[in-house]
Amino acid sequence: MSESPDDEYALDADLRVEECTRCPALVESRSRIVNGVGPTDADLVFVGEAPGANEDSEGEPFVGRSGTVLDDALRDAGLDRADVRITNCVRCRPPENRDPSAEELANCRGYLAAELARLDPDLVVTLGKVPSEHLLDRSVAVTKEAGEVFDARVGETAVRLLVCVHPAATLYDRSQAETFESTVARAAELSGAGDGEGGGQSRLGDY
Ligand code: URA
């Protein structure tokens, strides 16, 4: 399968896929295609696995509990959700929230490659095991490798990739929360996208 951003994987001006029927099981389970959100010239891109029930119903990535965790960490790192790009490896909700299959990941990869080719970001942050392994093309011990930066290639685009644990992992393990928050802070630092204050505590003086 070609993953080059060619006509086969065309995105519109807002980096959206309007129609796709490559994965029969996902066409059956989705109520819509969930495209990435955020500026079409974002320097910093967060890549998740696939939409869940909330994302499928609202049509936006990371709007459920994981989204709240992500938004809070972004704010604490001096970033605004509106200033970063948030997307997924797979744009349609898998049935029963199962992991996307290897074939579904491959089918959708061209869209992610096209999105990254157009963005040409400073940094890509992979949220969890599935996107980390998909984009690094190897097995990844996410908790151990979180916070580390690697070179990767997605289609024609060379990217700097920062491994991060999935925000959902923080909901049942406080040590993962610390790892998650410090990795998002590192993303802000590496991309130069934060407000430089680190947010949270340092902004208490504003009130
Ligand atoms: N988890 C993901 O990986 N992506 C989403 O959009 C929501 C939850």
Tab-separated table of C-alpha atoms and ligand atoms in Angstrom:
chain	number	residue	atom	x	y	z
A	1	MET	CA	0.000	0.000	0.000
A	2	SER	CA	1.241	3.448	-0.860
A	3	GLU	CA	1.334	5.867	2.057
A	4	SER	CA	2.407	8.846	-0.008
A	5	PRO	CA	0.073	11.825	0.170
A	6	ASP	CA	-1.261	11.261	-3.328
A	7	ASP	CA	-4.767	11.523	-4.776
A	8	GLU	CA	-5.754	8.210	-3.257
A	9	TYR	CA	-5.495	9.826	0.169
A	10	ALA	CA	-6.660	13.312	-0.690
A	11	LEU	CA	-7.581	15.642	2.162
A	12	ASP	CA	-9.546	18.849	1.763
A	13	ALA	CA	-8.161	22.310	2.608
A	14	ASP	CA	-8.929	21.710	6.308
A	15	LEU	CA	-7.073	18.372	6.254
A	16	ARG	CA	-10.363	16.478	6.401
A	17	VAL	CA	-11.382	13.167	4.871
A	18	GLU	CA	-14.955	13.523	3.659
A	19	GLU	CA	-15.662	9.977	2.526
A	20	CYS	CA	-13.888	6.636	2.937
A	21	THR	CA	-15.098	3.036	2.823
A	22	ARG	CA	-11.766	1.186	3.051
A	23	CYS	CA	-12.564	-0.657	6.320
A	24	PRO	CA	-15.938	-2.476	6.195
A	25	ALA	CA	-16.107	-3.135	9.975
A	26	LEU	CA	-15.431	0.512	10.751
A	27	VAL	CA	-17.897	1.792	8.179
A	28	GLU	CA	-20.427	-0.389	10.033
A	29	SER	CA	-19.474	0.801	13.536
A	30	ARG	CA	-18.864	4.518	12.983
A	31	SER	CA	-21.458	7.227	12.884
A	32	ARG	CA	-19.028	9.573	11.178
A	33	ILE	CA	-15.388	10.014	10.180
A	34	VAL	CA	-13.565	11.816	13.009
A	35	ASN	CA	-10.974	14.106	11.478
A	36	GLY	CA	-8.128	15.878	13.230
A	37	VAL	CA	-8.727	19.305	14.753
A	38	GLY	CA	-6.534	22.327	15.272
A	39	PRO	CA	-4.603	24.741	13.074
A	40	THR	CA	-3.688	23.490	9.615
A	41	ASP	CA	-0.202	24.945	10.203
A	42	ALA	CA	0.295	23.608	13.748
A	43	ASP	CA	3.905	23.027	14.887
A	44	LEU	CA	2.855	20.477	17.479
A	45	VAL	CA	0.697	17.434	16.685
A	46	PHE	CA	-0.761	14.879	19.102
A	47	VAL	CA	-1.636	11.515	17.547
A	48	GLY	CA	-3.993	9.101	19.315
A	49	GLU	CA	-5.195	5.649	18.406
A	50	ALA	CA	-8.788	5.894	17.180
A	51	PRO	CA	-11.997	7.655	18.183
A	52	GLY	CA	-14.050	6.283	21.071
A	53	ALA	CA	-17.795	6.641	21.664
A	54	ASN	CA	-17.670	10.327	22.655
A	55	GLU	CA	-15.462	11.242	19.712
A	56	ASP	CA	-17.706	9.309	17.332
A	57	SER	CA	-20.764	11.141	18.608
A	58	GLU	CA	-19.174	14.625	18.658
A	59	GLY	CA	-16.975	14.262	15.590
A	60	GLU	CA	-13.811	15.477	17.332
A	61	PRO	CA	-10.784	13.588	18.732
A	62	PHE	CA	-10.213	13.449	22.487
A	63	VAL	CA	-13.433	14.945	23.814
A	64	GLY	CA	-14.229	12.273	26.452
A	65	ARG	CA	-12.416	11.650	29.760
A	66	SER	CA	-9.089	11.197	27.977
A	67	GLY	CA	-9.676	14.559	26.336
A	68	THR	CA	-10.155	16.244	29.707
A	69	VAL	CA	-6.854	14.748	30.897
A	70	LEU	CA	-5.141	15.944	27.718
A	71	ASP	CA	-6.639	19.445	27.931
A	72	ASP	CA	-5.574	19.792	31.592
A	73	ALA	CA	-1.995	18.726	30.825
A	74	LEU	CA	-1.851	21.098	27.855
A	75	ARG	CA	-3.041	23.971	30.036
A	76	ASP	CA	-0.525	23.127	32.766
A	77	ALA	CA	2.213	23.127	30.125
A	78	GLY	CA	1.175	26.590	28.931
A	79	LEU	CA	-0.524	25.301	25.793
A	80	ASP	CA	-4.041	25.827	24.550
A	81	ARG	CA	-5.908	22.953	22.875
A	82	ALA	CA	-6.850	25.360	20.080
A	83	ASP	CA	-3.177	25.965	19.232
A	84	VAL	CA	-2.150	22.343	18.681
A	85	ARG	CA	-3.295	19.726	16.183
A	86	ILE	CA	-4.988	16.619	17.599
A	87	THR	CA	-5.593	13.634	15.354
A	88	ASN	CA	-5.704	9.830	15.352
A	89	CYS	CA	-4.044	6.943	13.496
A	90	VAL	CA	-7.492	5.673	12.545
A	91	ARG	CA	-10.384	8.069	11.889
A	92	CYS	CA	-13.352	5.772	12.516
A	93	ARG	CA	-14.499	4.238	15.792
A	94	PRO	CA	-13.703	0.516	16.082
A	95	PRO	CA	-16.596	-1.650	17.323
A	96	GLU	CA	-16.700	-2.071	21.128
A	97	ASN	CA	-13.677	0.222	21.333
A	98	ARG	CA	-11.351	-2.605	20.344
A	99	ASP	CA	-7.875	-1.710	19.088
A	100	PRO	CA	-7.747	-0.991	15.363
A	101	SER	CA	-6.448	-3.978	13.400
A	102	ALA	CA	-3.145	-3.894	11.504
A	103	GLU	CA	-5.137	-3.674	8.276
A	104	GLU	CA	-7.235	-0.746	9.529
A	105	LEU	CA	-4.086	1.074	10.655
A	106	ALA	CA	-2.539	0.474	7.235
A	107	ASN	CA	-5.697	1.578	5.429
A	108	CYS	CA	-5.765	4.893	7.306
A	109	ARG	CA	-2.035	5.572	7.317
A	110	GLY	CA	-2.112	7.470	4.032
A	111	TYR	CA	-4.459	10.071	5.550
A	112	LEU	CA	-2.153	10.597	8.521
A	113	ALA	CA	0.824	10.767	6.154
A	114	ALA	CA	-0.997	13.371	4.040
A	115	GLU	CA	-1.942	15.361	7.152
A	116	LEU	CA	1.653	15.360	8.433
A	117	ALA	CA	3.037	16.194	4.982
A	118	ARG	CA	0.842	19.301	4.873
A	119	LEU	CA	1.565	20.298	8.487
A	120	ASP	CA	5.315	19.560	8.453
A	121	PRO	CA	5.281	19.943	12.261
A	122	ASP	CA	8.232	20.499	14.621
A	123	LEU	CA	7.118	17.642	16.829
A	124	VAL	CA	4.681	14.706	16.774
A	125	VAL	CA	3.588	13.300	20.152
A	126	THR	CA	2.262	9.737	20.056
A	127	LEU	CA	-0.352	9.101	22.748
A	128	GLY	CA	-0.011	5.474	23.825
A	129	LYS	CA	1.276	2.186	22.507
A	130	VAL	CA	-0.713	1.874	19.279
A	131	PRO	CA	0.352	5.190	17.683
A	132	SER	CA	3.909	4.872	19.022
A	133	GLU	CA	4.355	1.416	17.508
A	134	HIS	CA	2.533	2.380	14.311
A	135	LEU	CA	4.761	5.371	13.601
A	136	LEU	CA	8.053	3.923	14.880
A	137	ASP	CA	7.340	0.576	13.216
A	138	ARG	CA	8.650	-1.459	16.146
A	139	SER	CA	7.427	-2.596	19.540
A	140	VAL	CA	7.512	0.173	22.122
A	141	ALA	CA	7.551	-0.077	25.930
A	142	VAL	CA	5.555	3.123	26.284
A	143	THR	CA	5.885	3.693	30.024
A	144	LYS	CA	9.647	3.167	29.818
A	145	GLU	CA	10.175	5.170	26.622
A	146	ALA	CA	7.783	8.027	27.444
A	147	GLY	CA	9.582	11.356	27.193
A	148	GLU	CA	12.117	10.063	24.646
A	149	VAL	CA	12.449	11.598	21.187
A	150	PHE	CA	13.019	9.529	18.026
A	151	ASP	CA	13.298	10.191	14.314
A	152	ALA	CA	10.528	8.647	12.249
A	153	ARG	CA	9.236	8.792	8.707
A	154	VAL	CA	5.551	8.855	7.870
A	155	GLY	CA	5.085	8.621	4.138
A	156	GLU	CA	7.352	11.268	2.647
A	157	THR	CA	7.639	13.255	5.850
A	158	ALA	CA	10.502	12.978	8.350
A	159	VAL	CA	9.245	13.775	11.845
A	160	ARG	CA	10.648	14.192	15.347
A	161	LEU	CA	8.510	11.937	17.491
A	162	LEU	CA	8.040	12.131	21.271
A	163	VAL	CA	6.634	8.979	22.894
A	164	CYS	CA	3.910	9.616	25.496
A	165	VAL	CA	1.621	7.393	27.545
A	166	HIS	CA	-2.073	7.508	26.630
A	167	PRO	CA	-4.095	9.972	28.732
A	168	ALA	CA	-6.500	7.149	29.692
A	169	ALA	CA	-3.609	5.380	31.469
A	170	THR	CA	-3.502	8.223	33.997
A	171	LEU	CA	-7.056	7.495	35.106
A	172	TYR	CA	-6.043	4.343	36.959
A	173	ASP	CA	-2.367	4.944	37.823
A	174	ARG	CA	-1.057	8.138	39.430
A	175	SER	CA	2.545	7.447	38.371
A	176	GLN	CA	1.357	7.414	34.753
A	177	ALA	CA	-0.246	10.799	35.370
A	178	GLU	CA	3.120	12.233	36.355
A	179	THR	CA	4.734	10.677	33.289
A	180	PHE	CA	1.964	12.023	31.081
A	181	GLU	CA	2.144	15.554	32.473
A	182	SER	CA	5.928	15.766	32.274
A	183	THR	CA	5.910	14.445	28.690
A	184	VAL	CA	3.343	17.046	27.601
A	185	ALA	CA	5.478	19.713	29.312
A	186	ARG	CA	8.479	18.388	27.365
A	187	ALA	CA	6.465	18.612	24.141
A	188	ALA	CA	5.733	22.278	24.843
A	189	GLU	CA	9.409	22.914	25.507
A	190	LEU	CA	10.709	21.025	22.440
A	191	SER	CA	8.235	22.590	20.035
A	192	GLY	CA	8.582	26.067	21.499
A	193	ALA	CA	4.794	26.192	21.454
A	194	GLY	CA	4.102	26.896	25.159
A	195	ASP	CA	3.810	30.285	26.800
A	196	GLY	CA	7.139	29.650	28.518
A	197	GLU	CA	5.541	29.865	31.968
A	198	GLY	CA	4.772	26.191	32.384
A	199	GLY	CA	1.202	27.234	33.268
A	200	GLY	CA	-0.454	25.933	36.453
A	201	GLN	CA	1.335	27.058	39.595
A	202	SER	CA	3.403	29.749	37.919
A	203	ARG	CA	0.236	31.503	36.836
A	204	LEU	CA	-1.313	31.638	40.304
A	205	GLY	CA	0.112	35.133	40.642
A	206	ASP	CA	-2.187	36.239	37.851
A	207	TYR	CA	-5.217	35.956	40.146
B	1	URA	N1	-8.420	7.823	22.549
B	1	URA	C1	-7.770	7.988	21.376
B	1	URA	O1	-6.750	7.351	21.145
B	1	URA	N2	-8.263	8.862	20.516
B	1	URA	C2	-9.330	9.611	20.769
B	1	URA	O2	-9.699	10.422	19.927
B	1	URA	C3	-9.984	9.428	21.991
B	1	URA	C4	-9.516	8.533	22.867
